[in-house]
Coordinates of C-alpha atoms in Angstrom, one line a residue:
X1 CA 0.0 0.0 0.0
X2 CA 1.2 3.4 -1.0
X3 CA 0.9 6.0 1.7
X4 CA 1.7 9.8 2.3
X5 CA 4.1 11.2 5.2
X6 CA 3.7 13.9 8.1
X7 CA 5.2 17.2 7.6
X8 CA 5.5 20.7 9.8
X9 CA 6.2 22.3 6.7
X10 CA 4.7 25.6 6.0
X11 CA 2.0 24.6 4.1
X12 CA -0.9 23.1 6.0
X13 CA -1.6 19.5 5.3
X14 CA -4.0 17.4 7.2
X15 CA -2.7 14.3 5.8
X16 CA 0.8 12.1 7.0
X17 CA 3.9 13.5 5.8
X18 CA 7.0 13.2 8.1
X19 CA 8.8 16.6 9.0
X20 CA 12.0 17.7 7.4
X21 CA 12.0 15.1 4.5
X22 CA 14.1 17.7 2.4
X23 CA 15.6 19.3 5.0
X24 CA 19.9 19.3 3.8
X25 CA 22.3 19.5 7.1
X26 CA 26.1 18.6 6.9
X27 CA 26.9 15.1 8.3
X28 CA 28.0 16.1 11.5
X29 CA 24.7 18.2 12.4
X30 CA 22.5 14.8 11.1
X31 CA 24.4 12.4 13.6
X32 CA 23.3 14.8 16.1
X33 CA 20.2 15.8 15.9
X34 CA 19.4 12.4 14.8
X35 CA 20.3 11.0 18.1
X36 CA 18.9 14.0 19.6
X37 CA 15.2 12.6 17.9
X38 CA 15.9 9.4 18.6
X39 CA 17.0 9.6 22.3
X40 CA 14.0 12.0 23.1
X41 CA 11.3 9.8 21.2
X42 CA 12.6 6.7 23.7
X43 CA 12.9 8.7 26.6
X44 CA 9.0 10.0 25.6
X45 CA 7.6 6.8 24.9
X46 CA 8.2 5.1 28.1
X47 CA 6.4 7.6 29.7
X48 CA 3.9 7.2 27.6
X49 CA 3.2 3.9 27.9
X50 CA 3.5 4.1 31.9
X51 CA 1.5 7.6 32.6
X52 CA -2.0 7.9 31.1
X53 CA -1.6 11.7 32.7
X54 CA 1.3 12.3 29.9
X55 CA -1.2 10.7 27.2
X56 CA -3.4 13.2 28.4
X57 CA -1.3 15.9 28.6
X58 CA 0.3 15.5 25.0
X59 CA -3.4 15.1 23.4
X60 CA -4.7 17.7 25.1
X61 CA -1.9 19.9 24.0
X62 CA -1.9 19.1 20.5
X63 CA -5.6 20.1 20.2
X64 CA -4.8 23.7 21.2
X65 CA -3.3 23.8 17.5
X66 CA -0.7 26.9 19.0
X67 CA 0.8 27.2 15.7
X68 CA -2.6 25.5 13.7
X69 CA -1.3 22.2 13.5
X70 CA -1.6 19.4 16.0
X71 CA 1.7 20.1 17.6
X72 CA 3.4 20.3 20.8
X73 CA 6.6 22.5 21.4
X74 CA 8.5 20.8 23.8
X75 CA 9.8 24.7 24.8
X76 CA 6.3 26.2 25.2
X77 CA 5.1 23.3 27.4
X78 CA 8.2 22.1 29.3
X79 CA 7.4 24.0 32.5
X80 CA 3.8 23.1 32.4
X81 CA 2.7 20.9 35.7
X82 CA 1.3 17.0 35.7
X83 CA -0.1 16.4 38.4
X84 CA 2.7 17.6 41.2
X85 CA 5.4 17.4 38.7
X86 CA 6.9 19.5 35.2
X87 CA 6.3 17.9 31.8
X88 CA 10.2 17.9 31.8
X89 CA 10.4 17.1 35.6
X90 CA 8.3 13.7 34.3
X91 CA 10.0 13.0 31.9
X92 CA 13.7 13.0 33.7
X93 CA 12.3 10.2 35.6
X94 CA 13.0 8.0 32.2
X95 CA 16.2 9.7 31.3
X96 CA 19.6 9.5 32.0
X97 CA 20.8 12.7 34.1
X98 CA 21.2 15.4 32.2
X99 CA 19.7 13.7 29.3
X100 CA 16.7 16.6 27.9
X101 CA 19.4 19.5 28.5
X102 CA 21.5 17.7 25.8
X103 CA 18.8 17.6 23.6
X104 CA 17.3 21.2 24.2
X105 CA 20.7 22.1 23.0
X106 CA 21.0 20.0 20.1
X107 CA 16.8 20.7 18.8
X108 CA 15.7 24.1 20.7
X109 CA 12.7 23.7 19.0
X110 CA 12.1 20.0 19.4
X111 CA 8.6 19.4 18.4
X112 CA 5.8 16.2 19.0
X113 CA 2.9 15.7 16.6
X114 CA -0.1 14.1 17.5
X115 CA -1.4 12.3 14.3
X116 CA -3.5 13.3 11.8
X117 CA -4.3 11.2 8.6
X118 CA -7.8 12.3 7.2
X119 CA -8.7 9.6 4.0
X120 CA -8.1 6.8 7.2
X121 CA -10.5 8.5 9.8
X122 CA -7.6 9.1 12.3
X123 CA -8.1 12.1 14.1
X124 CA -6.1 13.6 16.8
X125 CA -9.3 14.2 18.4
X126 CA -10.2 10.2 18.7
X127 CA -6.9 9.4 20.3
X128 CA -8.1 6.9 23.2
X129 CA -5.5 7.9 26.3
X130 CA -6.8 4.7 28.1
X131 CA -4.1 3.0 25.1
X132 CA -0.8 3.3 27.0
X133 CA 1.0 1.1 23.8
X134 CA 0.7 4.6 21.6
X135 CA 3.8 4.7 19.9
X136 CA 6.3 7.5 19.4
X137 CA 8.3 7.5 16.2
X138 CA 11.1 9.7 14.5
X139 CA 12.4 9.6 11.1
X140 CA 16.0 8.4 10.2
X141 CA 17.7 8.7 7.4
X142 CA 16.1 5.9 5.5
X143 CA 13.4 4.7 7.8
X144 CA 10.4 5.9 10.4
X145 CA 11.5 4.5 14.0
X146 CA 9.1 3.3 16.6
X147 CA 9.6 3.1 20.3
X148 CA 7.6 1.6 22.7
X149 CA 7.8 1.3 26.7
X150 CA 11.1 2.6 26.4
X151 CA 12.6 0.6 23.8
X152 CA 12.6 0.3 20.1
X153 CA 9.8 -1.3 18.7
X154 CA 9.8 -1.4 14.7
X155 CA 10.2 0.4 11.5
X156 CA 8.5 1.3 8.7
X157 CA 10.0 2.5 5.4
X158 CA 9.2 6.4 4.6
X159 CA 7.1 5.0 1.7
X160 CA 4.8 3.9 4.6
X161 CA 2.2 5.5 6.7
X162 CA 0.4 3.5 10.2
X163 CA -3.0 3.5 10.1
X164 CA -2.8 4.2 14.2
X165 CA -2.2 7.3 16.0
X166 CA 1.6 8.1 16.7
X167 CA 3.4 10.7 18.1
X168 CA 5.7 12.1 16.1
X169 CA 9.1 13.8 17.2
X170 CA 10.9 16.3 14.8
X171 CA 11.7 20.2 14.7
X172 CA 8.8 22.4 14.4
X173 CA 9.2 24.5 11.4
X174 CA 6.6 26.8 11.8
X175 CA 8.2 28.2 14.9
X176 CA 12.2 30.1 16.0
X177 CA 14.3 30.7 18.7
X178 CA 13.6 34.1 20.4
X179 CA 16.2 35.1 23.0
X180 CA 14.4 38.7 23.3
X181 CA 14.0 39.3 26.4
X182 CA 10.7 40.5 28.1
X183 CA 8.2 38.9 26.0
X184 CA 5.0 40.0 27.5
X185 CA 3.3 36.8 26.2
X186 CA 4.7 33.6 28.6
X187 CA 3.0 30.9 26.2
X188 CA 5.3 32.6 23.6
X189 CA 8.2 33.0 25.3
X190 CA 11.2 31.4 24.1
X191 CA 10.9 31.5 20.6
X192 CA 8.3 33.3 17.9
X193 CA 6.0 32.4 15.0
X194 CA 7.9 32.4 11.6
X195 CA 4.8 34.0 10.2
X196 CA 1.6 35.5 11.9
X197 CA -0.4 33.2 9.6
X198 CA 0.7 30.4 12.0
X199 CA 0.0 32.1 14.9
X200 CA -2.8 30.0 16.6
X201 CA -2.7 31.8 19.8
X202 CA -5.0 34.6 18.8
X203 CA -8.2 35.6 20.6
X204 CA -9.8 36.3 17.5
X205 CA -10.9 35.6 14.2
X206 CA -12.2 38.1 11.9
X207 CA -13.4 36.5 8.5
X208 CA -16.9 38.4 7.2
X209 CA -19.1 36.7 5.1
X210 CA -22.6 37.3 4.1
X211 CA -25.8 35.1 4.0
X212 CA -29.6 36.0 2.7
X213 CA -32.3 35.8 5.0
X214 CA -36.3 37.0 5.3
X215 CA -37.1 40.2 6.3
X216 CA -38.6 39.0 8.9
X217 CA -35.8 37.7 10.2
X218 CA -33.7 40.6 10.3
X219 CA -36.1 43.3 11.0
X220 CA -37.5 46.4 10.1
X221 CA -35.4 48.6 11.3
X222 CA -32.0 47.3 10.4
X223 CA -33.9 46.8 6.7
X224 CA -34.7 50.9 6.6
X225 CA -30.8 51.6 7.8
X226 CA -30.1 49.8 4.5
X227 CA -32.2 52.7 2.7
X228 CA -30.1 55.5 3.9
X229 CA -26.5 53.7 4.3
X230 CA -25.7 51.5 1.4
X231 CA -22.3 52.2 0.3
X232 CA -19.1 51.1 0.0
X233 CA -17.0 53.9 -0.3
X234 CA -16.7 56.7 3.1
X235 CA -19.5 58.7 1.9
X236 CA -22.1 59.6 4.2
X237 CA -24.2 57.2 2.8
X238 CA -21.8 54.1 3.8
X239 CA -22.6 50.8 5.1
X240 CA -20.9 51.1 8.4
X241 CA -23.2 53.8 9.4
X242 CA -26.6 51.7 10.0
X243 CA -26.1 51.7 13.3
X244 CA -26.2 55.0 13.7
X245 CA -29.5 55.5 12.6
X246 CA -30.8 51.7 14.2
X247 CA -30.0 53.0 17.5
X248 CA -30.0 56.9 17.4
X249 CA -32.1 57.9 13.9
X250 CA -29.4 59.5 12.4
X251 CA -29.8 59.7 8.5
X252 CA -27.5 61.2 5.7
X253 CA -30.5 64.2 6.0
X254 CA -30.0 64.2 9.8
X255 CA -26.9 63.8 10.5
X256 CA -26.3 65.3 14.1
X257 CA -28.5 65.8 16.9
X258 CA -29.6 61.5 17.2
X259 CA -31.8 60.7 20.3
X260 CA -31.5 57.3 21.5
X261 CA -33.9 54.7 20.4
X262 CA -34.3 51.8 23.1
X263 CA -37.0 49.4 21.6
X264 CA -34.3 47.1 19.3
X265 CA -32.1 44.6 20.7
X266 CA -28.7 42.7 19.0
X267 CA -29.2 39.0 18.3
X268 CA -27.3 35.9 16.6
X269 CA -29.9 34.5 14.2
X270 CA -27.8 32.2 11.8
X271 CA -25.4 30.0 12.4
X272 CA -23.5 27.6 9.9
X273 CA -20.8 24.9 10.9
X274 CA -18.5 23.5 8.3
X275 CA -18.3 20.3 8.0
X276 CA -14.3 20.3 9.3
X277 CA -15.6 21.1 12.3
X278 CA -17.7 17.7 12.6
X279 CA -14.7 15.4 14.3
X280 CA -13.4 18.4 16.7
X281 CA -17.2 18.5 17.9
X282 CA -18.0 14.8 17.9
X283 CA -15.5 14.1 20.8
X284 CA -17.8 13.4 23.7
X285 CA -19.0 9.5 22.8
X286 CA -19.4 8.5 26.5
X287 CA -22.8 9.1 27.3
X288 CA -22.5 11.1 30.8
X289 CA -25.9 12.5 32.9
X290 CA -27.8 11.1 29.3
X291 CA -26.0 13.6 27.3
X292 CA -23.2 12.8 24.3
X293 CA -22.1 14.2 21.2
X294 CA -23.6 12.7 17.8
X295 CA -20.9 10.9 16.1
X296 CA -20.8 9.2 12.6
X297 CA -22.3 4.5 13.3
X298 CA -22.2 3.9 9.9
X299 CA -20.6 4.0 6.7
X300 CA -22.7 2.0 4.4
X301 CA -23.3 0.9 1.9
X302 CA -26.4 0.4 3.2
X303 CA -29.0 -2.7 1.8
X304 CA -32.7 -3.1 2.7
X305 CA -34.8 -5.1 0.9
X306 CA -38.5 -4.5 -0.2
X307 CA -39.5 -0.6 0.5
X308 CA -36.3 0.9 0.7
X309 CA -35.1 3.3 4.2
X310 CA -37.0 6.4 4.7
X311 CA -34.6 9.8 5.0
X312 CA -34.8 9.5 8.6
X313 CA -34.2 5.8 9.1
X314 CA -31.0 6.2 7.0
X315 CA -30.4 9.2 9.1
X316 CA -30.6 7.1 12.4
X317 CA -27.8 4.7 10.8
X318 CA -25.4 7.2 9.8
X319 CA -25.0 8.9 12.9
X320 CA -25.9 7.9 16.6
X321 CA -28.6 10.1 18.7
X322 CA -28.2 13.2 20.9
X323 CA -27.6 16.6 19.4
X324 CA -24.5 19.2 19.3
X325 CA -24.9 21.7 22.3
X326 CA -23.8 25.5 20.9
X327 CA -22.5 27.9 23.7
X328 CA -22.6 31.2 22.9
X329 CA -20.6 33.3 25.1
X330 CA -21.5 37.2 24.8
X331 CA -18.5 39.7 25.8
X332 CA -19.3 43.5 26.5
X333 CA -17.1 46.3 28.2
X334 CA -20.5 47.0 30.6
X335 CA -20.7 43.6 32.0
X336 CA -18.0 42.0 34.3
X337 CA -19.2 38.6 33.7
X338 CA -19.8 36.9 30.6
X339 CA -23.6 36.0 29.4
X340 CA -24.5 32.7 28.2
X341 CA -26.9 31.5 25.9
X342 CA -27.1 27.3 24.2
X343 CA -28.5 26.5 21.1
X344 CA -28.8 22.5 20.5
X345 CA -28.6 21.4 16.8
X346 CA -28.5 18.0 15.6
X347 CA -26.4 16.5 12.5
X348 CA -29.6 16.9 10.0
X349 CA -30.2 20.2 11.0
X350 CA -26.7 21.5 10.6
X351 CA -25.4 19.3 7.0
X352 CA -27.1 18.3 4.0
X353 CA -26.4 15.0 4.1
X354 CA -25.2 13.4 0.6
X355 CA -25.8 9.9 -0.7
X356 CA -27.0 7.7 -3.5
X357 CA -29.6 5.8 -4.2
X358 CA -30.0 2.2 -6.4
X359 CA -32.2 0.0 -6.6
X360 CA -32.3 -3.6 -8.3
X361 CA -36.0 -4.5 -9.1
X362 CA -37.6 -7.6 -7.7
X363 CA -37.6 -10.5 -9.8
X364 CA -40.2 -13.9 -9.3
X365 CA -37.8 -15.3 -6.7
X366 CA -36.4 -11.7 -5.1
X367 CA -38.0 -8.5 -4.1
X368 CA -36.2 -5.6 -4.8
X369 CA -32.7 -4.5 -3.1
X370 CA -32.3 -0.8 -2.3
X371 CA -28.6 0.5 -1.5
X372 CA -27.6 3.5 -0.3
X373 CA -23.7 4.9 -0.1
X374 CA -23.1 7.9 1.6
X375 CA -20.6 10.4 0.5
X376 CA -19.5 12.1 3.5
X377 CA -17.3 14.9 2.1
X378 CA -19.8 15.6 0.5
X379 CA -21.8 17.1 2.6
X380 CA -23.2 20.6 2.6
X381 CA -23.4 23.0 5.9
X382 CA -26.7 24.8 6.2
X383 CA -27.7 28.1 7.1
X384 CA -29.9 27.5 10.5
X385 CA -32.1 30.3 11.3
X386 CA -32.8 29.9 14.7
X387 CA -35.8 29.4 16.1
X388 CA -34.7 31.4 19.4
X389 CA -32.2 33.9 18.7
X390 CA -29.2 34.4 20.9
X391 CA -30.3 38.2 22.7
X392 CA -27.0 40.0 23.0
X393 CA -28.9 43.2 24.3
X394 CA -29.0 46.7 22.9
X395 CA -25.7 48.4 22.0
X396 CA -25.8 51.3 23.7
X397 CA -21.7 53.0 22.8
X398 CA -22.3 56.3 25.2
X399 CA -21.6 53.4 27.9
X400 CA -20.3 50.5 26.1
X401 CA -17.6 50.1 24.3
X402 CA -17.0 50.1 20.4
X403 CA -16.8 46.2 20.0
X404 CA -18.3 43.1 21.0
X405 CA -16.7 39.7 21.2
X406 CA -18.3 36.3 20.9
X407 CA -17.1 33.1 22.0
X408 CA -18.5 29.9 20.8
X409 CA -18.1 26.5 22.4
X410 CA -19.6 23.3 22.2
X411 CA -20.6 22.0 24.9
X412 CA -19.4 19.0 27.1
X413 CA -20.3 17.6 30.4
X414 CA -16.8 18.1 32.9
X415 CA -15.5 20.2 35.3
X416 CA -16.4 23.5 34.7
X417 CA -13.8 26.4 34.9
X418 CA -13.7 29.9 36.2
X419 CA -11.5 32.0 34.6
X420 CA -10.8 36.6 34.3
X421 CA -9.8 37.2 30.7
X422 CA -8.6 40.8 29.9
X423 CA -9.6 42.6 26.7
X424 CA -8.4 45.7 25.6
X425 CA -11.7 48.1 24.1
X426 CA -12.1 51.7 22.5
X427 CA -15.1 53.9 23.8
X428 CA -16.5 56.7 21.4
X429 CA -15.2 59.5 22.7
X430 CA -17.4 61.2 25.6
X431 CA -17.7 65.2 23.1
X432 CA -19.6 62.5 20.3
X433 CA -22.2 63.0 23.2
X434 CA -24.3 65.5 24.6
X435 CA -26.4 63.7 27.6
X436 CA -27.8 60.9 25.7
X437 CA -27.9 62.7 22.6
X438 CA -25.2 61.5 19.7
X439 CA -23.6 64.5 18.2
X440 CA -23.0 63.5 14.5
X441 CA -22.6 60.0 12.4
X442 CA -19.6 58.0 12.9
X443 CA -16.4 58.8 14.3
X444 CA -15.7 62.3 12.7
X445 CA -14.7 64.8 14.1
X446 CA -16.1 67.4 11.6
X447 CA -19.5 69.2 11.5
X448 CA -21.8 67.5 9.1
X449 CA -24.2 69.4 6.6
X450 CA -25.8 66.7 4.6
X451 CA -24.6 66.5 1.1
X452 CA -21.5 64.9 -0.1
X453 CA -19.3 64.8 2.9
X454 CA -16.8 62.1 4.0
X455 CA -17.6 60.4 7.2
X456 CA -15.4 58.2 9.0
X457 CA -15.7 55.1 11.0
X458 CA -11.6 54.5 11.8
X459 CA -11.0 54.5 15.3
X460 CA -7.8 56.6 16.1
X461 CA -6.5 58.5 19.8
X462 CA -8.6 61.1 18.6
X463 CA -12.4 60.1 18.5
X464 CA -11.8 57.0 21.1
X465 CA -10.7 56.7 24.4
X466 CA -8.6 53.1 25.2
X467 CA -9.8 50.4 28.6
X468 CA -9.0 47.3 29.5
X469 CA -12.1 45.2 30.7
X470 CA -11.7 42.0 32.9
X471 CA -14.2 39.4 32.8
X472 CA -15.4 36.4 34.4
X473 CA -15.9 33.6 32.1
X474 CA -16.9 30.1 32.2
X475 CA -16.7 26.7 30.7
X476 CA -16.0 23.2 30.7
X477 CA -12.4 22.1 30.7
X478 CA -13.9 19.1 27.9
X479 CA -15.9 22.0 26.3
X480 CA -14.7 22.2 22.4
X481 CA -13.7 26.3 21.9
X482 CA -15.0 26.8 18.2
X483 CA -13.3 30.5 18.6
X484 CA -14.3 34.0 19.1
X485 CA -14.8 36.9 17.1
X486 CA -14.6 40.5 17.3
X487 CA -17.8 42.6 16.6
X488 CA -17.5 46.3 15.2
X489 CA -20.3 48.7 15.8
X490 CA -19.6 50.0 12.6
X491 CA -19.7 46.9 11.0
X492 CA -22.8 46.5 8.5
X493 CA -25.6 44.7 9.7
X494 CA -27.3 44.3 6.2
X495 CA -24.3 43.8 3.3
X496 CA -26.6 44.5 0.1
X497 CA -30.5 43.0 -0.5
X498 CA -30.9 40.3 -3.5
X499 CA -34.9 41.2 -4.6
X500 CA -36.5 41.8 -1.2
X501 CA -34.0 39.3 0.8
X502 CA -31.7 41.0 3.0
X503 CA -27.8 39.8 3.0
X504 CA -26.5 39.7 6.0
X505 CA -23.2 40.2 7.3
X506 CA -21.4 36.9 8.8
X507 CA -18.9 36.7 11.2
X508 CA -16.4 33.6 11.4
X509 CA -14.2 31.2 13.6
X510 CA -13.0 29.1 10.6
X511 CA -15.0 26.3 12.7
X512 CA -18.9 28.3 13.1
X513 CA -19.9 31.0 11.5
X514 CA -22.9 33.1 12.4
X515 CA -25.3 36.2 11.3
X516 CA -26.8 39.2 13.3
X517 CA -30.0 40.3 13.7
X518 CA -31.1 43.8 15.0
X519 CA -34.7 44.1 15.5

């Protein structure tokens, strides 16, 4: 069997493809690092195989995706406590003395992958920790090494790929040395990101995207702020200004002097979950308290004689019961403790579910066979318009500040955790306000007079005052983080309108994706 090989090159690949397969060192440098990888993979897999705590750890790690791969920087995580001990304190115990210093000098950047090999199903996220004969491998010159319980195990030509999970040690190439000096960040310290579009550590994601809806949906209001601010340019009829006249009536013919309006409210209405997102939410299989995560039963084909299945008895084949629990985690400068809201959505109402259909006809001596093949990456996410909209309140900028943020989990049953996350906000300057009345559209600074006149919605030292906001937030430490987003007041709510249908603007994790109402 042909297989493909592991890599931490640049380029993300979800598939096998071994790290530093063209990597060109002098001879001496080789023998060293060599025995650097192959020293630290059989000082790693003994404990390993002895500590479930250490299986643990390493998968637990390698989901964080710090540099948006399933890899774990033996620098970032060497001072990082199991149980009573240091991950490099644990590992001493199955190394000669002064063993990992040797090899933090020969690798700085010595690197473990957890697994990932897509067209076999093996996800990091299915790793069972309860196996304690995981192997750990490194590649030679000519060869992939295993090592188990502390010894070598087997090899496999590089031609070859295991259809298990492994971890992997090589040199993270994604990552370098830093030896500046006060690095405010301690996850980073040490060494730095080659490129910020590896940088995994970020709060926030900021794709937009755009989905149509009713108007119904999105409401009146935010539909007539579409009227007046339409625009793509900085005019004073630009998109960015809608809120303006949704929450204080300003209009392109009005454009000072807005009175607050406090019937409308914020609210997530959409959400839409890509199907990649399927086996880092499908995690939870243990049914705990009644509750687990759907996960994929059945692969088909699929025979039935006679009738044939029904949608929904194919459906209950395919994947097993319970539903996906959304937690939507609401982040404002006026609140010092996070609001919560869950949405529950099952496979069928998140995916369009692909698969055919054939049928051989019955005969005199057989009735007729109906198979059914399902085509998983095939599959297409849907737009869910939810029944109860997530209320994230009215935006009210003379006392909040001039973004939102929006965390999204999925929810597991485990020990929940209580933790103060700082985030740094802009408030509108307190002279865009006289009492509660808002002076002029946007962020200018200028007196408006209708007409053609440039209006700006670019925060600078000027028109916004800076904060830093702590707040309490909660969660599950099994909990899947789907990400968070940043939310712009000046951000359209309603992109453009296809016939009567509203398009509204998207936000995006990369994992859920969702719309706003304002209504």
């Amino acid at each position: 069997m042909s297989w493909l090989l592991f890599s931490c090159s640049d380029e993300v690949n979800d598939d096998f493809i071994y790290p530093n397969a063209n990597q060109v060192l002098s001879e001496n440098t080789v023998m060293e690092r060599d025995s650097a990888f192959s020293e630290f993979a059989q000082i790693l897999s003994a404990a390993v195989y002895d500590r479930k705590d250490v299986r643990e750890f390493l998968k637990n790690e390698a989901l964080k995706k710090f540099d948006k791969n399933y890899d774990v920087l033996y620098l970032a995580v060497k001072d990082e406590k199991i149980g009573d001990k240091t991950f490099k304190e644990v590992l001493s115990d199955y190394a000669p003395e002064g063993a990992l210093d040797e090899i933090e000098k020969a690798v700085p950047l010595i690197n473990i992958y957890l697994t990932r090999t897509a067209f076999l199903e093996i996800f990091p996220e299915d790793l069972d920790v309860d196996d304690q004969y995981t192997p750990v491998a490194f590649v030679a010159d000519d060869s992939v090494n295993f090592f188990s319980e502390g010894r070598f195990a087997f090899a496999m030509s590089k031609g070859e790929v295991p259809g298990f999970h492994v971890f992997v040690v090589g040199e993270n190439q994604r990552v370098e040395v830093d030896s500046q000096e006060g690095n405010k960040n301690l996850s980073l310290r040490g060494f730095r990101f080659k490129d910020e579009s590896f940088d995994g550590t970020k709060e926030v994601s900021s794709t937009l995207k755009s989905v149509t809806v009713s108007s119904a949906n999105v409401g009146k209001r935010a539909i007539d702020a579409y009227k007046y601010f339409y625009s793509d340019d900085a005019s004073i009829h630009q998109k960015g200004l809608q809120r303006d006249y949704i929450y204080y009536g300003l209009t392109p013919g009005k454009a000072t002097n807005g009175y607050p309006v406090r019937s409308v409210s914020e609210y997530i209405g959409t959400i839409r979950v890509p199907l990649n997102s399927l086996y880092k939410m499908s995690d939870q299989r243990q049914v705990l308290d009644g509750y687990a995560d759907p996960y994929i039963v059945g692969k088909g084909p699929f025979e039935k004689r006679g009738g044939g299945y029904t949608y929904d008895e194919l459906v209950s084949k395919v994947w097993s019961e319970g539903a996906f629990v959304f937690k939507f985690e609401v982040i404002t400068s006026d609140q010092q403790v996070a609001t919560y809201s869950y949405i529950p959505l099952t496979p069928e109402d998140l995916w369009v579910f692909s698969y055919t259909h054939t049928r051989k006809h019955s005969t005199w001596f057989h009735r007729s066979r109906h198979t059914y093949t399902i085509h998983f990456d095939k599959f297409e996410p849907k737009t869910v318009v939810l029944k109860a909209p997530v209320n994230m309140g009215k935006w009210n900028i003379k006392e909040e500040a001039l973004h939102r943020y929006v965390r999204v989990f999925e929810e597991d049953k485990g020990i929940e955790v209580t933790a103060t996350r700082t985030y740094d906000m802009e408030k509108i300057s307190s002279e865009s306000f006289t009492g509660d009345i808002k002076n002029q559209l946007g962020l200018t600074g200028d007196e408006l007079s209708g007409g053609s006149v440039s209006v700006t919605v670019k925060t600078d030292d000027k028109n916004t005052e800076k904060e830093t906001v702590f707040v309490t937030e909660k969660w599950t430490e099994t909990s899947d983080d789907l990400g968070c987003v940043k939310i712009y007041y000046y951000d359209p709510v309603i992109e453009s309108m296809s016939g009567s249908s509203p398009v509204v603007k998207t936000y995006s994790t990369g994992l859920v994706e969702f719309g706003i109402f304002v209504k």
